[in-house]
XYZ file of C-alpha atoms in Angstrom:
116
model
C 8.784 -32.656 33.826
C 11.195 -32.069 30.969
C 14.692 -30.676 31.228
C 16.101 -28.405 28.505
C 19.803 -27.656 28.213
C 21.453 -24.901 26.172
C 25.125 -24.573 25.241
C 25.851 -28.047 26.506
C 29.403 -29.326 26.570
C 31.179 -32.352 28.008
C 31.571 -30.710 31.427
C 28.523 -28.506 31.855
C 25.554 -26.743 30.312
C 25.466 -22.969 30.372
C 21.680 -22.923 30.836
C 19.377 -25.598 32.265
C 15.595 -25.245 32.400
C 13.546 -27.535 34.612
C 9.849 -26.788 34.683
C 9.556 -23.041 35.147
C 12.988 -22.561 36.715
C 16.054 -21.401 34.770
C 19.518 -22.178 36.128
C 22.585 -20.444 34.710
C 26.131 -21.645 35.206
C 28.629 -19.068 36.396
C 29.177 -16.428 33.712
C 32.506 -14.661 33.159
C 33.506 -11.967 30.685
C 34.928 -13.042 27.334
C 35.877 -9.821 25.536
C 36.459 -7.865 28.761
C 38.618 -10.530 30.454
C 41.580 -8.766 32.033
C 39.806 -5.398 31.972
C 38.186 -3.508 34.851
C 35.521 -4.933 37.150
C 33.107 -2.389 35.659
C 33.714 -3.633 32.097
C 33.623 -7.285 33.111
C 30.396 -6.844 35.089
C 28.747 -5.051 32.156
C 29.658 -7.873 29.790
C 28.641 -10.612 32.240
C 25.220 -9.032 32.761
C 24.712 -8.673 29.002
C 25.545 -12.374 28.583
C 23.087 -13.221 31.372
C 20.384 -11.197 29.573
C 20.997 -13.285 26.446
C 20.929 -16.610 28.278
C 17.713 -15.713 30.104
C 16.083 -14.672 26.818
C 16.993 -18.045 25.232
C 15.245 -19.755 28.139
C 12.140 -17.562 27.934
C 12.926 -15.410 30.950
C 14.455 -12.036 31.831
C 16.093 -10.205 34.724
C 12.732 -9.184 36.212
C 12.234 -12.860 37.079
C 15.525 -13.424 38.927
C 15.148 -15.508 42.053
C 18.736 -15.753 43.260
C 22.195 -14.494 42.341
C 25.655 -15.462 43.539
C 28.448 -13.069 42.670
C 32.095 -14.035 42.942
C 34.758 -11.309 43.078
C 38.490 -11.891 43.200
C 38.840 -8.840 45.457
C 36.102 -7.527 47.770
C 37.618 -4.055 47.424
C 35.900 -4.001 44.010
C 32.465 -4.624 45.586
C 31.325 -0.974 45.148
C 32.505 -0.965 41.499
C 30.556 -4.135 40.706
C 27.500 -2.876 42.628
C 27.437 0.357 40.620
C 26.917 -1.699 37.452
C 24.576 -4.230 39.106
C 22.350 -1.498 40.575
C 21.905 0.078 37.134
C 21.033 -3.277 35.579
C 18.826 -5.103 38.062
C 15.055 -4.735 37.680
C 13.787 -2.276 40.311
C 11.293 -3.919 42.619
C 12.334 -7.377 41.398
C 15.715 -7.772 43.074
C 16.740 -11.380 43.757
C 18.092 -12.977 46.898
C 21.844 -12.426 46.531
C 25.213 -13.343 47.977
C 28.591 -11.875 47.067
C 31.798 -13.642 48.030
C 35.506 -13.251 47.416
C 36.943 -16.230 45.574
C 39.724 -17.337 43.287
C 38.284 -17.742 39.790
C 39.235 -20.200 37.013
C 41.798 -17.931 35.330
C 43.701 -14.780 36.313
C 42.003 -12.410 33.812
C 38.591 -13.030 35.412
C 37.639 -10.661 38.229
C 33.869 -11.267 38.311
C 31.699 -14.362 37.912
C 27.927 -14.297 38.340
C 25.518 -17.221 38.598
C 21.732 -16.737 38.648
C 18.503 -18.676 38.966
C 15.292 -17.269 37.500
C 11.665 -18.145 36.967
C 10.211 -18.390 33.469
């Protein structure tokens, strides 16, 4: 089985496809870094849409999601955006945890696995 990698750097690939499974690295906001959890979540999910499209998939094929928040008090704010984005009837297995992220401006990081 072949492995495809997209946006590959010396440390990691942003997207890896193995067979019919698409693995995304953790995604953080670029333009919305330092802004609200709502704005960061919106940008992160838009980036995820783009990565899934490159790999021949979409959010209706999500299998699993892990969401990292720097403060669990923002859980309802993130969920408000997530609930409006996720494909109804196709919700993935999901975990949300509080964690320190790579840099202070980041408040949300999301990592997903999807089928193709």
